[in-house]
Amino acid sequence: DVALRLTGVTKTYNAGSPAAVEVLRGVDVSLAKGEIVALVAPSGAGKSTLLHIAGLLDTPDDGTVEIAGTDLTGAPDRRRTLVRRDEVGFVYQFHHLLPEFSAQENIVLPQLAAGIARSDADARARELLEIVGIGTRAHHRPAALSGGEQQRVAFCRALANRPSVLLADEPTGNLDPATSDTVFDALMALVRETGLSALIATHNMDLAARMDRRIRLDQGKLTAL
Ligand code: ADP
Ligand code: ADP
């Protein structure tokens, strides 16, 4: 069972011009169901480009992207948007929560957009908040939450629609080291509990060591770490 597979992915920005940047040069990676993989890359190595291609936010020049067993190479935009909504969760360094809504509402909204009934969406949000240890914060707005709590809510929101794959770009990069550690534990608990596959970019080798496998992106190629 493969949740995510990239095969022979290449990407060059400004191709054919003197400013051409060859970012990915034949990248192959596949995530088994439930697998948590650390993506380690020096700044500028193409980590964001790789995550955006994996999450159907960008298209490769060449190569294929498969999510949950479906090859989406050349799929129309409408279909890519639906697969992104239903199968992919994103987490960034900053939480991007909606400030005027509570923690629970922030997790409910993407579910309503996907056609889930309000009562089911509420139950799902409560369940996720419990897993990450902030069930008592459901009705707080983001501004009333600590940085670590805000990030936990963002994790729950990313998983609200039961995606197959979580793509995370430095999910604890904005937090102090102690908070980063416990918030990362919450993320791991959430991923394990939901049986999700995750590709998590991090510079933190202690966090990378706690994942199932580590890969390094350098000079446009992936290697095992
Ligand atoms: P990372 O996330 O590892 O820092 P990125 O994927 O953001 O790396 O960028 C990889 C390289 O591609 C960098 O040299 C960056 O300047 C270049 N790049 C990224 N996006 C664009 C773009 N839209 N146009 C031109 N060059 C880009
Ligand atoms: P940190 O130590 O991570 O910076 P804070 O001091 O911001 O955390 O918050 C500590 C606790 O108080 C958190 O659990 C947060 O939910 C709660 N809290 C902070 N501000 C408010 C507020 N305006 N209203 C309600 N609860 C708050």
mmCIF file of N, CA, C and O and ligand atoms in Angstrom, residues 137 140 143-147 149, ligand 2:
data_model
loop_
_atom_site.group_PDB
_atom_site.id
_atom_site.type_symbol
_atom_site.label_atom_id
_atom_site.label_comp_id
_atom_site.label_asym_id
_atom_site.label_seq_id
_atom_site.Cartn_x
_atom_site.Cartn_y
_atom_site.Cartn_z
ATOM 1 N N ARG A 137 -9.187 23.387 25.161
ATOM 2 C CA ARG A 137 -8.967 24.661 24.452
ATOM 3 C C ARG A 137 -9.890 24.826 23.238
ATOM 4 O O ARG A 137 -9.717 25.743 22.449
ATOM 5 N N HIS A 140 -11.316 28.304 22.505
ATOM 6 C CA HIS A 140 -10.402 29.451 22.482
ATOM 7 C C HIS A 140 -10.145 29.869 21.037
ATOM 8 O O HIS A 140 -9.994 29.024 20.159
ATOM 9 N N ALA A 143 -5.660 33.630 19.219
ATOM 10 C CA ALA A 143 -4.917 34.614 20.003
ATOM 11 C C ALA A 143 -4.869 34.261 21.488
ATOM 12 O O ALA A 143 -3.993 34.736 22.212
ATOM 13 N N ALA A 144 -5.795 33.431 21.947
ATOM 14 C CA ALA A 144 -5.830 33.031 23.355
ATOM 15 C C ALA A 144 -5.063 31.739 23.594
ATOM 16 O O ALA A 144 -5.076 31.204 24.696
ATOM 17 N N LEU A 145 -4.400 31.252 22.579
ATOM 18 C CA LEU A 145 -3.628 30.009 22.700
ATOM 19 C C LEU A 145 -2.136 30.311 22.645
ATOM 20 O O LEU A 145 -1.711 31.278 21.998
ATOM 21 N N SER A 146 -1.351 29.477 23.286
ATOM 22 C CA SER A 146 0.103 29.623 23.181
ATOM 23 C C SER A 146 0.544 29.179 21.786
ATOM 24 O O SER A 146 -0.219 28.538 21.043
ATOM 25 N N GLY A 147 1.781 29.491 21.436
ATOM 26 C CA GLY A 147 2.298 29.117 20.114
ATOM 27 C C GLY A 147 2.223 27.622 19.859
ATOM 28 O O GLY A 147 1.843 27.175 18.772
ATOM 29 N N GLU A 149 0.153 25.514 21.269
ATOM 30 C CA GLU A 149 -1.264 25.128 21.138
ATOM 31 C C GLU A 149 -1.811 25.499 19.762
ATOM 32 O O GLU A 149 -2.563 24.726 19.154
HETATM 33 P P1 ADP B 2 3.280 30.058 26.513
HETATM 34 O O1 ADP B 2 3.884 29.767 27.839
HETATM 35 O O2 ADP B 2 3.377 28.881 25.578
HETATM 36 O O3 ADP B 2 3.720 31.336 25.874
HETATM 37 P P2 ADP B 2 0.872 31.482 27.215
HETATM 38 O O4 ADP B 2 1.490 32.133 28.403
HETATM 39 O O5 ADP B 2 0.568 32.287 26.009
HETATM 40 O O6 ADP B 2 1.724 30.198 26.780
HETATM 41 O O7 ADP B 2 -0.472 30.774 27.642
HETATM 42 C C1 ADP B 2 -0.512 29.879 28.740
HETATM 43 C C2 ADP B 2 -1.911 29.273 28.799
HETATM 44 O O8 ADP B 2 -2.908 30.269 29.009
HETATM 45 C C3 ADP B 2 -2.251 28.579 27.497
HETATM 46 O O9 ADP B 2 -2.752 27.290 27.817
HETATM 47 C C4 ADP B 2 -3.327 29.412 26.858
HETATM 48 O O10 ADP B 2 -4.326 28.606 26.279
HETATM 49 C C5 ADP B 2 -3.915 30.192 28.007
HETATM 50 N N1 ADP B 2 -4.219 31.573 27.542
HETATM 51 C C6 ADP B 2 -3.323 32.489 27.115
HETATM 52 N N2 ADP B 2 -3.925 33.642 26.779
HETATM 53 C C7 ADP B 2 -5.246 33.453 26.987
HETATM 54 C C8 ADP B 2 -6.429 34.263 26.821
HETATM 55 N N3 ADP B 2 -6.362 35.519 26.350
HETATM 56 N N4 ADP B 2 -7.612 33.728 27.112
HETATM 57 C C9 ADP B 2 -7.701 32.456 27.560
HETATM 58 N N5 ADP B 2 -6.634 31.630 27.748
HETATM 59 C C10 ADP B 2 -5.428 32.128 27.467
#
